[in-house]
Amino acid sequence: MFRTALRNVLAHKARLLMTVLAVMLGVAFVSGTLVFTSTISDAYQASSQKGYDNVDVAISPRSQDSHSSAPGATPRLDQKLLDKASLVPGAASATGTVFGFTAIADTKGELIGDGFSTLGGNYFPGKNGQDARYPMRGGTAPKGPHEFALDARTADKAGYKVGDTVRISVDGPVREQKLTGIFTTDDGTVAAGGSLALFDTPTAQKLFATPGEFTEIDVKAAAGTSQTALKSAIDKVLPKDGAEATTGKQLADEQAKGIAQSMEGMKNGLLAFAGIALFVGIFIIANTFTMLVAQRTKELALLRAVGASRRQVTRSVLLEAFVVGAVAAVAGLAAGIGIGAGLRALMSSTGATVPDGPLVIEPSTVLASLLVGIMVTVLAAWLPGRRAAKIPPVAAMNSVHASATTKSLVVRNTIGALFAGAGAAGVLVATGMDHGKVVMAGGAVLLLIGVFILTPLLSRPLIALASPVLRAFGIAGSLARQNAVRNPRRTAATASALMVGLMLITGLTVIAGSVQKGLDKMATDALKADYVVSMASHTPLSPDVAKKIAGLGEVTASSPLRNSPSRIGTDTAYLTGVNGQDFGKLTRLDFTKGSLGELRGNRAVVDDITAKEKGWQPGSRIPVTYEDGKKGTLTISGVYQGNQMINGIVLDNATLAPHQKQITDMRVMVKTTGGPTDATKDSLVKALGKNPAISIEDKQDVSDGISAKFTLMLNMLYGLLAMAVIVAVLGVINTLAMSVFERSQEIGMLRAIGLDRRGIKRMVRLESLVISLFGGVLGIGLGVFFGWAAGELISGTLSTYELVLPWGRMGIFLAMAALVGVLAALWPARRAARLNMLAAIKAE
């Protein structure tokens, strides 16, 4: 039986090719994902590890939780603590560090790099006048408020050299700094493609923290002192409840763990799409082995007649599947390694911040790829093998085995109807629940299973709808329709592969389009302001920006939005400060209770979700502890519907500002006399110094930004789902090619009675087109249903959600299904037309 199985694989290698390709693509997706994520994760971890080479113990402010002391009791890392740390037993040196966002403009005035990876810090010279972390390649260390040093990678990329004047921005206003030095560094951010600017310590403290204070204190251990021993010594000099010490190894381990967790989401997402491709491949594998078994029925019956048991016949089929799966898995693993390397190179070529590092192929990746490829193939082939073994030898040899009984069809359709009904009911019930994700997911799975089971039943009436069109193609069209419904199970399995891909694509398009419309409506409807000014990196703005804007002649109203931590009861809450006098002219908030009124003094408004959680009503008096530790009372004057831009407790900046230690703005809303025009925008840009770090957006810009993000996301999802569609195309090709082989005698007879080669080609193409459109209609229909249902859940958290049916795109998807049918039929149709008439008639 083992030799027989191997002989069958070799004898049918051409017919098994599409199955091998389908499994190979799925496995390549899996292995490519694992190789890519392992490579990126390893590179980031190695890069971050370098950043802690000179840190044995780090002192940082102790994290505050919701039950800690008042907001005003913030810890201080000052020069006094730095001196104490440098003198503890076992300490070789102590370095005070300060860091924050720093945007650097290139020679054209445009921002270098991404906001999150453009950082600034302090140059902290030791006893020899040099900072060991940043050896100078050229020039000298920065001294004074108008000098800075730049990392060598960024300087080379931008074309800067020592002595140049560079435009930079830390919190809004443009600063022109003299480049006094260019340094090299192993800093993880720079290694990942980011930039690093260094200032002298007093300047950095003024820019990124508070004069005289540090963000962190890093201590280097003396020779022979362990990190644990040094930490114990430092713990004794730390202020009580003010700061905490952590070993460099612990920090590196925590960062490595964080990197691994952040990569886990990407890996799971990519593996989900790989799973979809493999799931679609199951239909192809099952179809292939069903047809191979059907074509070898007499052969299997003969094996049974000469003594082979049912179990041996099943094992024979599974062994064939094992060989096919093993070959596909090995090929898929090799292709996946290439995909992983290609994705790594692609990210680097697009300017993404990815550190250098070797390609990582873990043993678990190899094992997972082989197991997935083999298991998927064997499991998909199990049912056809079992079905073949159950055919009685005499019945098989007399070819009276083919058609399913009426009873089996009734049972199948009944089970399918029950599954589909229960699934549809579950989905509909979930749409009316507050937390119905689990119920909806369960209902969707049941409905999908029910549709799979019912697809053979659905194929006849849906394909019959195409009869009037097919009749226009004469005898070829009529034969195509009959061939498509001749074996409903095979047609259903072929169409289901395409159905899954189009269902996901359509559903995602419906959801994304609807969410985009809702967010767009929320962002633009809530604003009366003509412009919103913010940092491109989404970091805080200097209050000087708001002052400069307010002083412009064309500005009629403006308001900075500020956040400040506070304590209400035992919980930490963030207060939003605005210009109370102009706030109503700049926003359009929907108040469910009370009103905005005059937002001044101790008056405040709160969003509806917070008000519901706290039980607040207009007139409620709320005791609050401000950021500086002082206490006060706020009176709620109104409850509004929160949105992405404005939520929480809102009060006048005149009330909030005296309690803030450092005043910064998150964004500034602006109303102008001429409205949003190019001339007005240019005036704002010039007034702010043509700053590359500042973003000035009108409503259309906000809308375009939302659209661009969703378009990018959709294109990425389309690209990932394209793998499933490609696998589905292979399924259609495979089914048609094997069907042509199976019907060789019939095709020969058609040729003999007058149907020419062109008619044969047309028949096969129309059959493929009908099957593909059948799968397309089912997929688009299910996608719209699931998209609508998911939207009902989303509307509970996004009040402006609005269902959008993308008719144009759905038309494109249906046209794609038709194109799939046409392209998939090219080779099988050509093969059918080239069959030798007499040889085909004599074929078994």
Short mmCIF file of C-alpha atoms in Angstrom, two decimals, residues 318-653:
data_model
loop_
_atom_site.label_atom_id
_atom_site.label_comp_id
_atom_site.label_asym_id
_atom_site.label_seq_id
_atom_site.Cartn_x
_atom_site.Cartn_y
_atom_site.Cartn_z
CA LEU A 318 -3.72 9.94 3.57
CA LEU A 319 -0.20 8.85 2.70
CA GLU A 320 -0.56 10.53 -0.69
CA ALA A 321 -1.74 13.66 1.13
CA PHE A 322 1.22 13.43 3.51
CA VAL A 323 3.70 13.33 0.61
CA VAL A 324 1.94 16.24 -1.13
CA GLY A 325 1.81 18.22 2.13
CA ALA A 326 5.49 17.56 2.91
CA VAL A 327 6.63 18.69 -0.54
CA ALA A 328 4.40 21.80 -0.33
CA ALA A 329 5.57 22.59 3.23
CA VAL A 330 9.27 22.40 2.34
CA ALA A 331 8.72 24.58 -0.75
CA GLY A 332 6.57 26.98 1.29
CA LEU A 333 9.23 27.24 4.02
CA ALA A 334 11.86 28.14 1.44
CA ALA A 335 9.54 30.69 -0.18
CA GLY A 336 8.62 32.09 3.26
CA ILE A 337 12.27 32.68 4.15
CA GLY A 338 12.56 34.66 0.93
CA ILE A 339 9.37 36.58 1.77
CA GLY A 340 10.69 37.42 5.26
CA ALA A 341 13.96 38.71 3.84
CA GLY A 342 12.09 40.64 1.16
CA LEU A 343 9.77 42.33 3.68
CA ARG A 344 12.77 43.29 5.80
CA ALA A 345 14.49 44.85 2.79
CA LEU A 346 11.24 46.54 1.71
CA MET A 347 10.80 48.24 5.10
CA SER A 348 14.37 49.52 5.01
CA SER A 349 14.02 50.81 1.44
CA THR A 350 10.84 52.76 2.30
CA GLY A 351 12.64 54.65 5.04
CA ALA A 352 10.99 52.82 7.95
CA THR A 353 12.93 52.98 11.22
CA VAL A 354 14.21 49.39 11.43
CA PRO A 355 17.59 48.51 13.00
CA ASP A 356 20.14 46.45 11.11
CA GLY A 357 20.34 42.76 11.99
CA PRO A 358 20.68 39.23 10.61
CA LEU A 359 17.83 37.17 9.17
CA VAL A 360 16.45 35.04 12.02
CA ILE A 361 15.09 31.56 11.22
CA GLU A 362 14.11 29.91 14.49
CA PRO A 363 13.67 26.10 14.81
CA SER A 364 10.05 26.73 15.84
CA THR A 365 9.47 28.45 12.46
CA VAL A 366 10.71 25.40 10.55
CA LEU A 367 8.68 23.02 12.72
CA ALA A 368 5.51 25.13 12.51
CA SER A 369 5.75 25.42 8.71
CA LEU A 370 6.18 21.67 8.22
CA LEU A 371 3.41 20.79 10.66
CA VAL A 372 0.96 23.30 9.18
CA GLY A 373 1.55 22.19 5.59
CA ILE A 374 1.30 18.48 6.34
CA MET A 375 -1.59 18.66 8.82
CA VAL A 376 -3.75 20.89 6.62
CA THR A 377 -3.27 18.59 3.62
CA VAL A 378 -3.83 15.35 5.53
CA LEU A 379 -6.92 16.66 7.34
CA ALA A 380 -8.46 17.95 4.10
CA ALA A 381 -7.84 14.59 2.40
CA TRP A 382 -9.24 12.50 5.26
CA LEU A 383 -12.91 12.79 4.27
CA PRO A 384 -12.38 11.86 0.57
CA GLY A 385 -10.22 8.90 1.68
CA ARG A 386 -12.82 7.72 4.14
CA ARG A 387 -15.57 8.09 1.55
CA ALA A 388 -13.56 6.05 -0.96
CA ALA A 389 -12.98 3.24 1.52
CA LYS A 390 -16.71 2.92 2.21
CA ILE A 391 -17.61 2.14 -1.44
CA PRO A 392 -18.31 -1.63 -1.82
CA PRO A 393 -15.82 -3.23 -4.26
CA VAL A 394 -18.50 -4.78 -6.53
CA ALA A 395 -20.46 -1.51 -6.74
CA ALA A 396 -17.30 0.44 -7.54
CA MET A 397 -16.21 -1.94 -10.28
CA ASN A 398 -19.65 -1.67 -11.86
CA SER A 399 -19.65 2.18 -11.57
CA VAL A 400 -22.91 2.33 -9.56
CA HIS A 401 -21.39 4.34 -6.73
CA ALA A 402 -21.60 7.94 -7.79
CA SER A 403 -24.78 9.72 -6.84
CA ALA A 404 -25.72 10.61 -3.30
CA THR A 405 -29.02 9.31 -1.99
CA THR A 406 -32.04 11.57 -1.53
CA LYS A 407 -31.94 10.83 2.19
CA SER A 408 -28.32 12.04 2.52
CA LEU A 409 -29.15 15.25 0.62
CA VAL A 410 -32.17 15.93 2.85
CA VAL A 411 -30.08 15.37 5.98
CA ARG A 412 -27.29 17.65 4.64
CA ASN A 413 -29.68 20.45 3.72
CA THR A 414 -31.55 20.18 7.02
CA ILE A 415 -28.32 20.43 9.02
CA GLY A 416 -27.16 23.36 6.86
CA ALA A 417 -30.45 25.19 7.34
CA LEU A 418 -30.30 24.71 11.12
CA PHE A 419 -26.73 26.00 11.30
CA ALA A 420 -27.47 28.97 9.02
CA GLY A 421 -30.67 29.85 10.88
CA ALA A 422 -29.02 29.64 14.31
CA GLY A 423 -26.04 31.67 13.08
CA ALA A 424 -28.16 34.40 11.50
CA ALA A 425 -30.28 34.61 14.66
CA GLY A 426 -27.14 34.89 16.82
CA VAL A 427 -25.75 37.70 14.67
CA LEU A 428 -29.06 39.60 14.74
CA VAL A 429 -29.42 39.21 18.51
CA ALA A 430 -25.83 40.42 19.03
CA THR A 431 -26.53 43.67 17.15
CA GLY A 432 -28.89 44.71 19.94
CA MET A 433 -26.46 43.90 22.78
CA ASP A 434 -24.03 46.33 24.42
CA HIS A 435 -21.23 43.76 24.51
CA GLY A 436 -22.19 41.32 21.79
CA LYS A 437 -18.80 40.61 20.20
CA VAL A 438 -18.57 37.01 21.41
CA VAL A 439 -22.19 36.25 20.49
CA MET A 440 -21.74 37.81 17.06
CA ALA A 441 -18.51 35.91 16.42
CA GLY A 442 -20.20 32.64 17.35
CA GLY A 443 -23.21 33.44 15.18
CA ALA A 444 -20.98 34.37 12.24
CA VAL A 445 -19.12 31.05 12.47
CA LEU A 446 -22.39 29.09 12.58
CA LEU A 447 -23.83 31.04 9.66
CA LEU A 448 -20.70 30.50 7.60
CA ILE A 449 -20.74 26.76 8.31
CA GLY A 450 -24.42 26.64 7.38
CA VAL A 451 -23.75 28.42 4.08
CA PHE A 452 -20.90 26.01 3.31
CA ILE A 453 -23.24 23.08 3.85
CA LEU A 454 -26.06 24.66 1.83
CA THR A 455 -23.88 25.87 -1.05
CA PRO A 456 -24.62 22.78 -3.22
CA LEU A 457 -28.35 23.42 -2.76
CA LEU A 458 -27.94 27.15 -3.49
CA SER A 459 -25.89 26.52 -6.62
CA ARG A 460 -28.81 25.27 -8.72
CA PRO A 461 -31.22 28.23 -8.38
CA LEU A 462 -28.46 30.87 -8.49
CA ILE A 463 -26.77 29.36 -11.54
CA ALA A 464 -30.20 28.97 -13.14
CA LEU A 465 -30.52 32.77 -13.01
CA ALA A 466 -27.66 32.94 -15.50
CA SER A 467 -29.47 30.66 -18.00
CA PRO A 468 -30.91 33.48 -20.17
CA VAL A 469 -27.43 34.97 -20.57
CA LEU A 470 -25.79 31.59 -21.23
CA ARG A 471 -28.38 30.68 -23.87
CA ALA A 472 -27.10 33.60 -25.93
CA PHE A 473 -23.87 31.62 -26.40
CA GLY A 474 -25.74 28.73 -28.01
CA ILE A 475 -24.93 25.10 -27.30
CA ALA A 476 -21.65 26.02 -25.52
CA GLY A 477 -23.60 28.14 -23.01
CA SER A 478 -26.19 25.43 -22.36
CA LEU A 479 -23.48 22.80 -21.84
CA ALA A 480 -21.59 25.17 -19.49
CA ARG A 481 -24.70 25.60 -17.30
CA GLN A 482 -25.31 21.85 -17.19
CA ASN A 483 -21.67 21.15 -16.33
CA ALA A 484 -21.75 23.74 -13.53
CA VAL A 485 -24.73 22.06 -11.81
CA ARG A 486 -23.84 18.46 -12.72
CA ASN A 487 -21.84 17.98 -9.53
CA PRO A 488 -23.18 20.53 -7.02
CA ARG A 489 -20.75 19.53 -4.27
CA ARG A 490 -17.73 20.11 -6.49
CA THR A 491 -19.12 23.41 -7.76
CA ALA A 492 -19.88 24.45 -4.18
CA ALA A 493 -16.38 23.61 -2.94
CA THR A 494 -14.78 25.52 -5.84
CA ALA A 495 -17.04 28.56 -5.38
CA SER A 496 -16.67 28.53 -1.57
CA ALA A 497 -12.92 29.14 -1.83
CA LEU A 498 -13.58 32.36 -3.75
CA MET A 499 -16.55 33.20 -1.54
CA VAL A 500 -14.40 33.36 1.61
CA GLY A 501 -11.94 35.82 0.09
CA LEU A 502 -14.59 38.15 -1.33
CA MET A 503 -16.67 37.95 1.85
CA LEU A 504 -13.74 39.24 3.92
CA ILE A 505 -12.79 41.91 1.39
CA THR A 506 -16.38 43.17 1.12
CA GLY A 507 -16.99 43.09 4.86
CA LEU A 508 -13.81 45.02 5.62
CA THR A 509 -14.65 47.58 2.93
CA VAL A 510 -18.13 48.16 4.37
CA ILE A 511 -16.81 48.50 7.93
CA ALA A 512 -13.86 50.73 7.01
CA GLY A 513 -15.94 53.01 4.81
CA SER A 514 -18.63 53.38 7.46
CA VAL A 515 -16.16 54.03 10.29
CA GLN A 516 -14.32 56.53 8.11
CA LYS A 517 -17.57 58.39 7.45
CA GLY A 518 -18.39 58.38 11.16
CA LEU A 519 -14.96 59.65 12.24
CA ASP A 520 -14.98 62.24 9.49
CA LYS A 521 -18.39 63.46 10.61
CA MET A 522 -17.29 63.53 14.25
CA ALA A 523 -14.09 65.42 13.51
CA THR A 524 -15.63 68.02 11.25
CA ASP A 525 -19.16 68.44 12.68
CA ALA A 526 -17.85 69.14 16.18
CA LEU A 527 -15.66 71.98 14.90
CA LYS A 528 -16.61 75.53 14.06
CA ALA A 529 -12.90 76.41 13.98
CA ASP A 530 -11.32 76.99 10.59
CA TYR A 531 -7.97 75.47 11.59
CA VAL A 532 -6.45 73.15 14.17
CA VAL A 533 -2.76 73.73 14.92
CA SER A 534 -0.71 70.93 16.51
CA MET A 535 2.74 69.35 16.51
CA ALA A 536 3.28 66.85 13.69
CA SER A 537 4.57 64.41 16.31
CA HIS A 538 1.44 64.87 18.49
CA THR A 539 3.66 66.13 21.31
CA PRO A 540 2.79 69.25 23.38
CA LEU A 541 3.00 72.73 21.88
CA SER A 542 4.65 75.71 23.50
CA PRO A 543 2.09 78.29 24.79
CA ASP A 544 4.01 80.84 22.68
CA VAL A 545 2.33 79.35 19.58
CA ALA A 546 -1.15 80.15 20.90
CA LYS A 547 -0.04 83.66 21.89
CA LYS A 548 1.41 84.33 18.45
CA ILE A 549 -1.75 83.06 16.73
CA ALA A 550 -4.05 85.13 18.97
CA GLY A 551 -2.10 88.27 18.03
CA LEU A 552 -2.68 87.90 14.27
CA GLY A 553 -5.08 90.39 12.70
CA GLU A 554 -7.09 87.82 10.71
CA VAL A 555 -7.76 85.66 13.80
CA THR A 556 -11.18 86.37 15.36
CA ALA A 557 -11.16 83.61 18.00
CA SER A 558 -8.66 81.02 19.24
CA SER A 559 -8.29 78.57 22.07
CA PRO A 560 -5.47 76.28 23.16
CA LEU A 561 -6.45 72.86 24.54
CA ARG A 562 -4.45 71.87 27.62
CA ASN A 563 -4.39 68.72 29.72
CA SER A 564 -3.57 68.66 33.41
CA PRO A 565 -3.72 65.73 35.88
CA SER A 566 -5.91 66.12 38.95
CA ARG A 567 -7.49 63.99 41.62
CA ILE A 568 -11.23 63.67 42.11
CA GLY A 569 -11.97 61.52 45.12
CA THR A 570 -9.52 58.61 44.96
CA ASP A 571 -9.20 58.60 41.16
CA THR A 572 -6.86 60.46 38.84
CA ALA A 573 -8.68 62.53 36.21
CA TYR A 574 -7.37 64.78 33.44
CA LEU A 575 -8.78 68.28 33.16
CA THR A 576 -8.99 69.99 29.73
CA GLY A 577 -8.32 73.69 29.76
CA VAL A 578 -9.72 75.99 27.04
CA ASN A 579 -10.22 79.68 26.37
CA GLY A 580 -13.68 79.94 27.93
CA GLN A 581 -14.52 83.19 26.17
CA ASP A 582 -13.97 81.79 22.63
CA PHE A 583 -14.67 78.08 23.17
CA GLY A 584 -18.30 78.31 22.02
CA LYS A 585 -17.25 80.04 18.79
CA LEU A 586 -14.82 77.25 17.94
CA THR A 587 -16.79 74.08 18.74
CA ARG A 588 -20.22 72.64 18.08
CA LEU A 589 -20.91 70.32 21.02
CA ASP A 590 -24.24 68.52 21.48
CA PHE A 591 -25.40 69.03 25.06
CA THR A 592 -27.68 66.35 26.49
CA LYS A 593 -28.13 68.23 29.76
CA GLY A 594 -27.54 71.85 30.69
CA SER A 595 -25.54 74.09 28.35
CA LEU A 596 -22.10 75.54 27.73
CA GLY A 597 -23.03 79.02 28.90
CA GLU A 598 -20.12 81.16 30.01
CA LEU A 599 -17.21 78.87 30.77
CA ARG A 600 -15.36 80.82 33.45
CA GLY A 601 -14.48 80.69 37.12
CA ASN A 602 -15.26 77.30 38.68
CA ARG A 603 -17.79 76.35 35.98
CA ALA A 604 -17.04 73.20 33.94
CA VAL A 605 -18.73 70.91 31.43
CA VAL A 606 -18.27 67.15 31.23
CA ASP A 607 -18.79 64.47 28.56
CA ASP A 608 -21.80 62.15 28.85
CA ILE A 609 -19.81 58.94 29.50
CA THR A 610 -17.91 60.43 32.44
CA ALA A 611 -21.09 62.03 33.81
CA LYS A 612 -22.90 58.68 33.66
CA GLU A 613 -20.03 56.85 35.40
CA LYS A 614 -19.81 59.43 38.20
CA GLY A 615 -23.52 60.23 38.49
CA TRP A 616 -22.98 63.93 37.81
CA GLN A 617 -25.73 66.35 36.74
CA PRO A 618 -25.79 70.07 35.93
CA GLY A 619 -25.34 71.79 39.29
CA SER A 620 -23.17 69.01 40.78
CA ARG A 621 -20.26 70.38 42.84
CA ILE A 622 -17.04 68.38 42.47
CA PRO A 623 -14.10 68.65 44.89
CA VAL A 624 -10.84 68.53 42.93
CA THR A 625 -7.12 68.44 43.80
CA TYR A 626 -5.12 70.24 41.12
CA GLU A 627 -1.70 69.37 39.70
CA ASP A 628 0.10 71.58 42.24
CA GLY A 629 -1.70 69.89 45.15
CA LYS A 630 -4.10 72.74 45.88
CA LYS A 631 -7.77 71.96 46.34
CA GLY A 632 -10.82 73.54 44.72
CA THR A 633 -14.43 72.93 43.70
CA LEU A 634 -15.89 72.75 40.18
CA THR A 635 -19.57 73.19 39.35
CA ILE A 636 -20.95 71.20 36.41
CA SER A 637 -22.97 73.47 34.09
CA GLY A 638 -23.59 71.02 31.22
CA VAL A 639 -23.18 67.47 29.94
CA TYR A 640 -22.11 67.08 26.27
CA GLN A 641 -21.53 64.18 23.87
CA GLY A 642 -17.79 63.53 23.80
CA ASN A 643 -15.81 63.02 20.60
CA GLN A 644 -12.28 62.17 19.47
CA MET A 645 -11.07 65.75 19.91
CA ILE A 646 -12.91 66.95 23.01
CA ASN A 647 -13.94 64.84 26.00
CA GLY A 648 -13.61 64.73 29.77
CA ILE A 649 -13.92 67.71 32.13
CA VAL A 650 -13.52 71.06 30.36
CA LEU A 651 -12.89 74.35 32.21
CA ASP A 652 -11.43 77.80 31.59
CA ASN A 653 -7.64 78.06 31.23
#
